[in-house]
Each structure stands twice: as structure tokens, then as C-alpha cells.
PDB file of C-alpha atoms in Angstrom:
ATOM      1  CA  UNK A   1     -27.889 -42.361  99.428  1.00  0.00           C
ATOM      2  CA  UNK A   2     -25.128 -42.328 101.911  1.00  0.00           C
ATOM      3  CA  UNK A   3     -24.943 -43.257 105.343  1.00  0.00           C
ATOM      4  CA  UNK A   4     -26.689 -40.752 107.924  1.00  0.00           C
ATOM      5  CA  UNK A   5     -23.383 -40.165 109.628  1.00  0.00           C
ATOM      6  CA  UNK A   6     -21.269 -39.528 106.533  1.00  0.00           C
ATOM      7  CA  UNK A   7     -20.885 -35.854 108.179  1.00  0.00           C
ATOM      8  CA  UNK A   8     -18.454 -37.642 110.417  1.00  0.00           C
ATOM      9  CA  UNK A   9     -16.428 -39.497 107.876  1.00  0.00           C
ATOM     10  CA  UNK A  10     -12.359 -38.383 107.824  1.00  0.00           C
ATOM     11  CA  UNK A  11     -11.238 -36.213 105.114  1.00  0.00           C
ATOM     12  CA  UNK A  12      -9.348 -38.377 101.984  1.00  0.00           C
ATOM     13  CA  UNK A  13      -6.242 -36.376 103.085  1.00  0.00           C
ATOM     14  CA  UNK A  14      -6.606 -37.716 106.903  1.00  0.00           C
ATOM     15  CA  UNK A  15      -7.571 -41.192 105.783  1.00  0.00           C
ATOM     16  CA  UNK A  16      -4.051 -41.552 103.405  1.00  0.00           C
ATOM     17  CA  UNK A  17      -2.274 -41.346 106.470  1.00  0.00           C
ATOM     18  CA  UNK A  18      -2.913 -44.790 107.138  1.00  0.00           C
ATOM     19  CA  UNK A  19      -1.957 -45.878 104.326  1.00  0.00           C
ATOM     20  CA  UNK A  20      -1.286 -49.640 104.617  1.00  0.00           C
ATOM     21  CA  UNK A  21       0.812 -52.227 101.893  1.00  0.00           C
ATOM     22  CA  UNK A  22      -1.850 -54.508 100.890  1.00  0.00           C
ATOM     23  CA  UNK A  23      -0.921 -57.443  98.597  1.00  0.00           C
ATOM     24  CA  UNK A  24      -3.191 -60.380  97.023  1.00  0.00           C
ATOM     25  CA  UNK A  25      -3.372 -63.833  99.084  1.00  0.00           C
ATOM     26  CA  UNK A  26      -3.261 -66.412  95.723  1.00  0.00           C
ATOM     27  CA  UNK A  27      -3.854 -69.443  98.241  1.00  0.00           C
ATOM     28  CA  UNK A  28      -7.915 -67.653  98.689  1.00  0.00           C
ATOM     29  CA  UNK A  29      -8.297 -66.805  94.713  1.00  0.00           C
ATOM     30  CA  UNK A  30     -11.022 -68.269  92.593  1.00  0.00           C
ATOM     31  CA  UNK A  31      -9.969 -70.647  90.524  1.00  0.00           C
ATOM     32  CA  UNK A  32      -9.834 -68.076  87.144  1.00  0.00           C
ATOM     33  CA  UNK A  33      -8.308 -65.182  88.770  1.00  0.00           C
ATOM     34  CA  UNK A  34      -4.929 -64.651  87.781  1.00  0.00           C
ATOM     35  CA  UNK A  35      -2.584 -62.898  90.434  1.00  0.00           C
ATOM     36  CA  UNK A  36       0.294 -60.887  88.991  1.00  0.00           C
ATOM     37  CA  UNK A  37       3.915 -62.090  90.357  1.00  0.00           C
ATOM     38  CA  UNK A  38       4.215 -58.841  92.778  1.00  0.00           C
ATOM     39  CA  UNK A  39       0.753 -59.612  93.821  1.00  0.00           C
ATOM     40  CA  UNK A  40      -0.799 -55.942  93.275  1.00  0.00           C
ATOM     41  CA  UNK A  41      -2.892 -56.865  89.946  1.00  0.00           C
ATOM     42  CA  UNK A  42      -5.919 -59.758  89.689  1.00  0.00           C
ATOM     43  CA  UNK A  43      -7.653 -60.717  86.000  1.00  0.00           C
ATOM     44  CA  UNK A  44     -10.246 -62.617  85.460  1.00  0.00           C
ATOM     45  CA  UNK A  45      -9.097 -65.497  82.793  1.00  0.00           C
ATOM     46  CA  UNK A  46     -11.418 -67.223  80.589  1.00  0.00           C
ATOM     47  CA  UNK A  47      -9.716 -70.556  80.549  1.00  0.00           C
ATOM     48  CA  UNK A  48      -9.366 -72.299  83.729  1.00  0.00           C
ATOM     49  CA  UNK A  49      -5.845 -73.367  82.368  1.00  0.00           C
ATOM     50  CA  UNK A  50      -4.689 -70.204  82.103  1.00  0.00           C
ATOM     51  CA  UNK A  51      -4.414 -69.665  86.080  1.00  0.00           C
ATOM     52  CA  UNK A  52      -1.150 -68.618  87.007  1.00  0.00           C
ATOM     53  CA  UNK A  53      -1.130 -70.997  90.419  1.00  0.00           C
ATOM     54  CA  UNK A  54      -2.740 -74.274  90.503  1.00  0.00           C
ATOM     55  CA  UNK A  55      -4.571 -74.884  93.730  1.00  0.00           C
ATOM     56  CA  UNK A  56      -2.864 -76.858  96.627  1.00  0.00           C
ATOM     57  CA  UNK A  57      -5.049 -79.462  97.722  1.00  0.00           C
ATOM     58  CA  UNK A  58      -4.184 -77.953 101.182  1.00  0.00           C
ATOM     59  CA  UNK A  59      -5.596 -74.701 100.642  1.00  0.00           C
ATOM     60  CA  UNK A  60      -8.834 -75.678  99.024  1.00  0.00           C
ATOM     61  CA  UNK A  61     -10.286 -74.750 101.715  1.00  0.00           C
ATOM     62  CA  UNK A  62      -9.447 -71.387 101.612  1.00  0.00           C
ATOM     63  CA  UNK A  63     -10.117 -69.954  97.983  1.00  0.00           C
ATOM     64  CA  UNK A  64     -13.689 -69.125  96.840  1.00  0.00           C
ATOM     65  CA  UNK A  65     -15.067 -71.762  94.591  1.00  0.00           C
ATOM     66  CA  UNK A  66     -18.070 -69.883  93.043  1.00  0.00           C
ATOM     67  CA  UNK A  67     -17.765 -66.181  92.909  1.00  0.00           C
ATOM     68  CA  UNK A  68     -14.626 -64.792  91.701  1.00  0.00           C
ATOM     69  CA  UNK A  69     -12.955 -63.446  94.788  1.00  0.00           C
ATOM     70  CA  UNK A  70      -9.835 -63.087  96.159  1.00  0.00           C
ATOM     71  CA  UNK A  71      -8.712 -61.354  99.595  1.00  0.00           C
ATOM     72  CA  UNK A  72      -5.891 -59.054 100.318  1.00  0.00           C
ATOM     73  CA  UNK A  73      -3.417 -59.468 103.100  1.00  0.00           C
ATOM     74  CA  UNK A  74      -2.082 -56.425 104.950  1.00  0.00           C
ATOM     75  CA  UNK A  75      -0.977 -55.539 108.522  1.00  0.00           C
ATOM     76  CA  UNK A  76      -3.024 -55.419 110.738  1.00  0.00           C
ATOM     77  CA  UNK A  77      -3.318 -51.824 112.510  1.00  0.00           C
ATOM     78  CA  UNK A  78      -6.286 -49.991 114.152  1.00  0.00           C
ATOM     79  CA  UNK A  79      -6.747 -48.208 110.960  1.00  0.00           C
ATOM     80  CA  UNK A  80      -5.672 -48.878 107.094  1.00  0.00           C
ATOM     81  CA  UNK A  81      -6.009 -47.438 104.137  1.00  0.00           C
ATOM     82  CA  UNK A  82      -5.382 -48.500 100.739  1.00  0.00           C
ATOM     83  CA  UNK A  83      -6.093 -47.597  97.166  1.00  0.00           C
ATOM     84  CA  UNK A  84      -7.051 -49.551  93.890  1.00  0.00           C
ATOM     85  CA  UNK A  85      -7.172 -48.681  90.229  1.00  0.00           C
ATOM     86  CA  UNK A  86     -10.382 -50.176  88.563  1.00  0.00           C
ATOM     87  CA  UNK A  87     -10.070 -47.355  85.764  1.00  0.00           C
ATOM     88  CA  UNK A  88     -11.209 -49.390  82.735  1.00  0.00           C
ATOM     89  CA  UNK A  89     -13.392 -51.873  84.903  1.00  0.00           C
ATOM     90  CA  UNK A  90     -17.164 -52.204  84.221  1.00  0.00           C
ATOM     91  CA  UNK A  91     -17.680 -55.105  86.789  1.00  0.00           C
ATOM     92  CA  UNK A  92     -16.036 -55.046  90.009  1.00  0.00           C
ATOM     93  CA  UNK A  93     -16.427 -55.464  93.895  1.00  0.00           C
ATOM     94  CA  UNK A  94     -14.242 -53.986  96.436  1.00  0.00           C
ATOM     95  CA  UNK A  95     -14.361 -54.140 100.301  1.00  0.00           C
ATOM     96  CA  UNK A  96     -13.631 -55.688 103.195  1.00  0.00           C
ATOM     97  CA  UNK A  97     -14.596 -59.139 104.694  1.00  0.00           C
ATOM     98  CA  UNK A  98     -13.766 -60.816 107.973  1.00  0.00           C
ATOM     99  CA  UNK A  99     -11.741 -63.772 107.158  1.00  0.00           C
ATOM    100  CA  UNK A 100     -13.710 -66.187 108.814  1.00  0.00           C
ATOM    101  CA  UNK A 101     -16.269 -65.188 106.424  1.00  0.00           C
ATOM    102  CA  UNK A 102     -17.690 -68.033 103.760  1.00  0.00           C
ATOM    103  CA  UNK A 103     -15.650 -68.798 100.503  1.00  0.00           C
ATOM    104  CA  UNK A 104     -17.695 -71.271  99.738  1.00  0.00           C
ATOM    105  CA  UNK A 105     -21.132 -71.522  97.204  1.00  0.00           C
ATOM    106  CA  UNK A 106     -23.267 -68.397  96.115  1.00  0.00           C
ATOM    107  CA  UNK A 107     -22.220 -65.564  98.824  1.00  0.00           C
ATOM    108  CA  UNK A 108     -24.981 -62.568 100.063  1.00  0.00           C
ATOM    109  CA  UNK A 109     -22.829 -59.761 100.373  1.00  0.00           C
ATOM    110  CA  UNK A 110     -24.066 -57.639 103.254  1.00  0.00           C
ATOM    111  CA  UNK A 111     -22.411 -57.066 106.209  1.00  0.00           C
ATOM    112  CA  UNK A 112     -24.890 -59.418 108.216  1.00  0.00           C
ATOM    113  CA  UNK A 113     -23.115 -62.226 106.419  1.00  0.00           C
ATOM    114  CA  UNK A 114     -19.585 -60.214 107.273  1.00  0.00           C
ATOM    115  CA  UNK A 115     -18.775 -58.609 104.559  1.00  0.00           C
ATOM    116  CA  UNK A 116     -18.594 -54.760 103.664  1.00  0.00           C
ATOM    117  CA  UNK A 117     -18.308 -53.910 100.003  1.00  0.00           C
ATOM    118  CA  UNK A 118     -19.108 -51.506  97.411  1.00  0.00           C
ATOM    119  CA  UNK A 119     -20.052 -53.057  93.342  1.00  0.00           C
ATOM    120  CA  UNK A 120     -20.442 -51.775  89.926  1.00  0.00           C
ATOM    121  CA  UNK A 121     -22.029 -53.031  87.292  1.00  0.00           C
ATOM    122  CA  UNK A 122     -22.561 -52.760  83.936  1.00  0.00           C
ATOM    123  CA  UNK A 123     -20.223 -49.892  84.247  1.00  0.00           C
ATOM    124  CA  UNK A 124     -22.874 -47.803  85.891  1.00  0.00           C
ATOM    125  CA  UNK A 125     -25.097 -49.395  88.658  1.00  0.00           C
ATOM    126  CA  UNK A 126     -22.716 -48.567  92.009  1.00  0.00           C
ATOM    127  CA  UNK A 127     -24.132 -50.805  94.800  1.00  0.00           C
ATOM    128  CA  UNK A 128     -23.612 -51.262  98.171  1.00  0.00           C
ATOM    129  CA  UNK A 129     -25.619 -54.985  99.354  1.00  0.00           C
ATOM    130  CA  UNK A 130     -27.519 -53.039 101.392  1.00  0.00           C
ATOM    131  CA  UNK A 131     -31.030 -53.865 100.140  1.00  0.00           C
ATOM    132  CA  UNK A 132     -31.488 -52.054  96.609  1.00  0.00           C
ATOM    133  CA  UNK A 133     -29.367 -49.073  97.511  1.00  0.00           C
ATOM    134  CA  UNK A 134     -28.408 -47.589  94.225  1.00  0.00           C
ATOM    135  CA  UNK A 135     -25.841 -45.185  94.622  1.00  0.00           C
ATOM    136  CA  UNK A 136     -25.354 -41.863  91.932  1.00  0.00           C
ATOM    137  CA  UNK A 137     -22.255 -41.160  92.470  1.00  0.00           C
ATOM    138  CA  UNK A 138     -19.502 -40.338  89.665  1.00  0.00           C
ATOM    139  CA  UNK A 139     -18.196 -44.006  88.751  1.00  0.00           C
ATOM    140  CA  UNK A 140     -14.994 -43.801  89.930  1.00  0.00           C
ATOM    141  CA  UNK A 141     -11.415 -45.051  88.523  1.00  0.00           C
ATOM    142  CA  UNK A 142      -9.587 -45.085  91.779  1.00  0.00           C
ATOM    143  CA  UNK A 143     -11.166 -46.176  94.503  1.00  0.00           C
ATOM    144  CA  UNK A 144      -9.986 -45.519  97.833  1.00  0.00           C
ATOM    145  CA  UNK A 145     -10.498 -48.129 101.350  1.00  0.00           C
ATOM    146  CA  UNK A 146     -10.778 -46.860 104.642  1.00  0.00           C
ATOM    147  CA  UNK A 147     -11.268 -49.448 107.681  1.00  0.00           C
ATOM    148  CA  UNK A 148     -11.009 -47.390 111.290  1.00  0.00           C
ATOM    149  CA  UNK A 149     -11.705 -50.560 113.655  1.00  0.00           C
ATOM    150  CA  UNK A 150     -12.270 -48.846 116.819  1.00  0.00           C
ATOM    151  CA  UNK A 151     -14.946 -46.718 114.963  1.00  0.00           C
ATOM    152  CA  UNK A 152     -16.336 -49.809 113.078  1.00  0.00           C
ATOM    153  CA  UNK A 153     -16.514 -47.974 110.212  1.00  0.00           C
ATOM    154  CA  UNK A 154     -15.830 -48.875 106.498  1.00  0.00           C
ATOM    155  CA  UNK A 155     -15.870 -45.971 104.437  1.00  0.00           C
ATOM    156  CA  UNK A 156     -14.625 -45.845 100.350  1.00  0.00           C
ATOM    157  CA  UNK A 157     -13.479 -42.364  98.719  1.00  0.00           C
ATOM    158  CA  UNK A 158     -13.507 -41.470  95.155  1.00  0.00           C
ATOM    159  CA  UNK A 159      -9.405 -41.218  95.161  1.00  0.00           C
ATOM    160  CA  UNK A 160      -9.700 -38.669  91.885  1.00  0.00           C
ATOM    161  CA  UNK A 161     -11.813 -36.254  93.229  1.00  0.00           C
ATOM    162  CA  UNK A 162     -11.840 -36.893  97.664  1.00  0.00           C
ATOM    163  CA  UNK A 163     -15.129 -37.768  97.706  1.00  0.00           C
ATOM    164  CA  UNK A 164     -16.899 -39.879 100.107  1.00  0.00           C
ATOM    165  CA  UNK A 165     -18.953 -42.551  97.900  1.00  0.00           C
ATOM    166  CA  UNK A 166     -20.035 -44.507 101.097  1.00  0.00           C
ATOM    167  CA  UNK A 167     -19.794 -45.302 104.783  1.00  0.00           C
ATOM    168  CA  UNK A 168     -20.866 -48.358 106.548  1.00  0.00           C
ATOM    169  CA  UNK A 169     -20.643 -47.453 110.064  1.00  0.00           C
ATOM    170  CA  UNK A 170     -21.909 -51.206 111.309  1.00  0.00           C
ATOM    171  CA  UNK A 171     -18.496 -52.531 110.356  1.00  0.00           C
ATOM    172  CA  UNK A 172     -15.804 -54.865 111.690  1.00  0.00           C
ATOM    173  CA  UNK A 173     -14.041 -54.783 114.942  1.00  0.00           C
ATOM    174  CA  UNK A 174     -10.202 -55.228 115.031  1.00  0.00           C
ATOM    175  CA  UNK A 175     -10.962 -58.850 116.745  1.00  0.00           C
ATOM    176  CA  UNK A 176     -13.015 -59.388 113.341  1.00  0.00           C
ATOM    177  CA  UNK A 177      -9.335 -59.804 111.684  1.00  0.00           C
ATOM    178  CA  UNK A 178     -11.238 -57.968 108.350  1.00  0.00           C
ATOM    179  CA  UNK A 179      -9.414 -58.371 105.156  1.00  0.00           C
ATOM    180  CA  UNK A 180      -9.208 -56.631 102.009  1.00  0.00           C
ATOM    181  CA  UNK A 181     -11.524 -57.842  99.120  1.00  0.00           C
ATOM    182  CA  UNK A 182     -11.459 -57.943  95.656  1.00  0.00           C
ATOM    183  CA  UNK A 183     -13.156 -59.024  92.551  1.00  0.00           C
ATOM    184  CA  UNK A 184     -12.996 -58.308  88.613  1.00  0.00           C
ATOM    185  CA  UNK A 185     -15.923 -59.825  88.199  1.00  0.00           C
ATOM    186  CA  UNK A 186     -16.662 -62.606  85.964  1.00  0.00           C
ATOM    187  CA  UNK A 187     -15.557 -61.852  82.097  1.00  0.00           C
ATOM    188  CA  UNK A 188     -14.293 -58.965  83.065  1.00  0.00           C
ATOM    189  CA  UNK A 189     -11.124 -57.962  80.740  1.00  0.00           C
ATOM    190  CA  UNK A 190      -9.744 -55.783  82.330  1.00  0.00           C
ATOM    191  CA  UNK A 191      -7.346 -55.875  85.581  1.00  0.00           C
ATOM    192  CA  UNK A 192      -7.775 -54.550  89.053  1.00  0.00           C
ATOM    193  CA  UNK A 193      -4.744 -53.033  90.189  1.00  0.00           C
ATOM    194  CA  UNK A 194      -3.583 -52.331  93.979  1.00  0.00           C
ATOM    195  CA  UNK A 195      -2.174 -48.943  93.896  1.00  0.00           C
TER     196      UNK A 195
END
């Protein structure tokens, strides 16, 4: 089930145009998420250890502590658009949050609690927070982010084929300051990659 207004959603094509460089904040990463050196690729790592930045007792404020989350840092323009690689991914969550949202504990992710994201699991079950929305889309292995702040809209595309997979159209304003999103999930082997 999409979004009544998906009619009114921009065309992949139009949406690439604001294409924005987004790359991986390490100082907000859960403690086993492993940020590559370029900052375009997060892992999930089973030992703790194996973390490739320890975190500074100044920024423990800022990484999530429970879930395994890490946002994306970009600049900031009316609209953006970016694209990620979850290809081999059965467990993942991609969106948007305002970053002012919580990092901290269990999180509800809906965007009454600020943030806008779409989830798969079990490499099957696409979700969107929004109740027990179950979406039957094609899984996708790119997945493409669309944030248009003066429309509030968040909308993902299926980068393979240009299709809309969903639009929240209750989403962040620019004075939000919304950041990118990103999780491989816990035990997940395989990478996320910003494309």
C-alpha cells in the first residue's frame, strides 16, 4: 500500500537531479558498525573489538547505543537525493531522521518519533513503521532516497527498475535539519554501500 498521493511523486529521472554526496558520520555509529575509511560502506561486526573507531568519550552522546544505526552527513539543500546498494542484504533500514531525534535505548521508528524509514526483513517483509503496513513490492538491491523539504515529502525508488516503493508525505521540514539513516541490521553479513 502506498501513500494516497504517490500520483504526485517525481519521476526517478527528476529525483537524480538532486543528487547529493552523502557520507557516514562514525562519531553517531553503534558501537559494532564498522565504517569503511572513505565512509560510503557500514558492516555490522560480531565482535565489539573489531570496530574500526573506538568511541570518544565526547561523542557518546551522539552514537546509538542499542539499535545498530548510524546517520549520514550531506549538504544540506532544499532537495537531495542519494542512492544505496543493499544488494545481498536481508536485514536493513534506510531513511531519514531529524538529528535531534533519540540515539538512545529501544527507538519506535515512525515519523511521530521523527524518523522516516523504509525496513526489510528476513529478506522479504518490506516495512514502513507505519502501523503493520506490509509493503509487496519487488525487494529491491538499490534503493534510491528522495527528501524534497519544501514538499515534506520522503519518498524511496526502486533504483533498478524507477519504481516508487513509498512516499511519506508527513515528512521533515528543511528547519528539521533531517539526516540520512542507515542500518545493516544486527548479524547482518553483508555491507550497505552508499552509491
Amino acid at each position: 500500500m502506498k501513500d494516497a498521493n504517490m500520483n504526485l511523486d517525481l519521476p526517478l529521472n527528476e529525483a537524480r537531479s538532486h543528487e547529493v554526496d552523502v557520507v557516514l558520520d562514525g562519531k553517531t555509529a553503534h558501537s559494532q558498525l564498522k565504517i569503511s575509511h572513505n565512509g560510503k560502506v557500514v558492516e555490522w561486526v560480531t565482535q565489539k573489538g573489531e570496530r574500526q573507531t573506538e568511541i570518544d568519550k565526547n561523542d557518546i552522546d551522539k552514537h546509538f547505543d542499542e539499535d545498530p544505526y548510524v546517520l549520514g552527513s550531506m549538504v544540506r539543500a532544499m532537495r537531495a537525493y542519494w542512492e544505496v546498494c543493499v544488494k545481498e542484504n536481508k536485514d536493513w533500514v534506510l531513511g531519514v531522521t531529524r538529528a535531534t531525534a533519540s540515539r538512545k535505548g529501544q527507538l519506535v521508528l515512525s515519523p511521530d518519533n521523527d524518523f522516516w524509514v523504509v525496513r526489510i526483513s528476513n529478506g522479504k517483509n518490506l516495512q514502513t513503521f507505519m502501523g503493520d503496513d506490509v509493503l509487496k513490492e519487488r525487494i529491491p538491491h538499490r534503493v534510491g532516497i528522495y527528501v524534497d523539504y519544501q514538499e515534506r515529502k520522503v519518498t524511496f525508488y526502486n533504483a533498478e527498475d524507477s519504481s516508487l516503493i513509498y512516499s511519506f508525505t508527513n515528512g521533515p521540514s528543511y528547519e528539521d535539519d533531517a539526516r540520512p539513516l542507515f542500518s545493516p541490521w544486527k548479524y547482518e553479513k553483508q555491507p550497505i554501500t552508499i552509491l
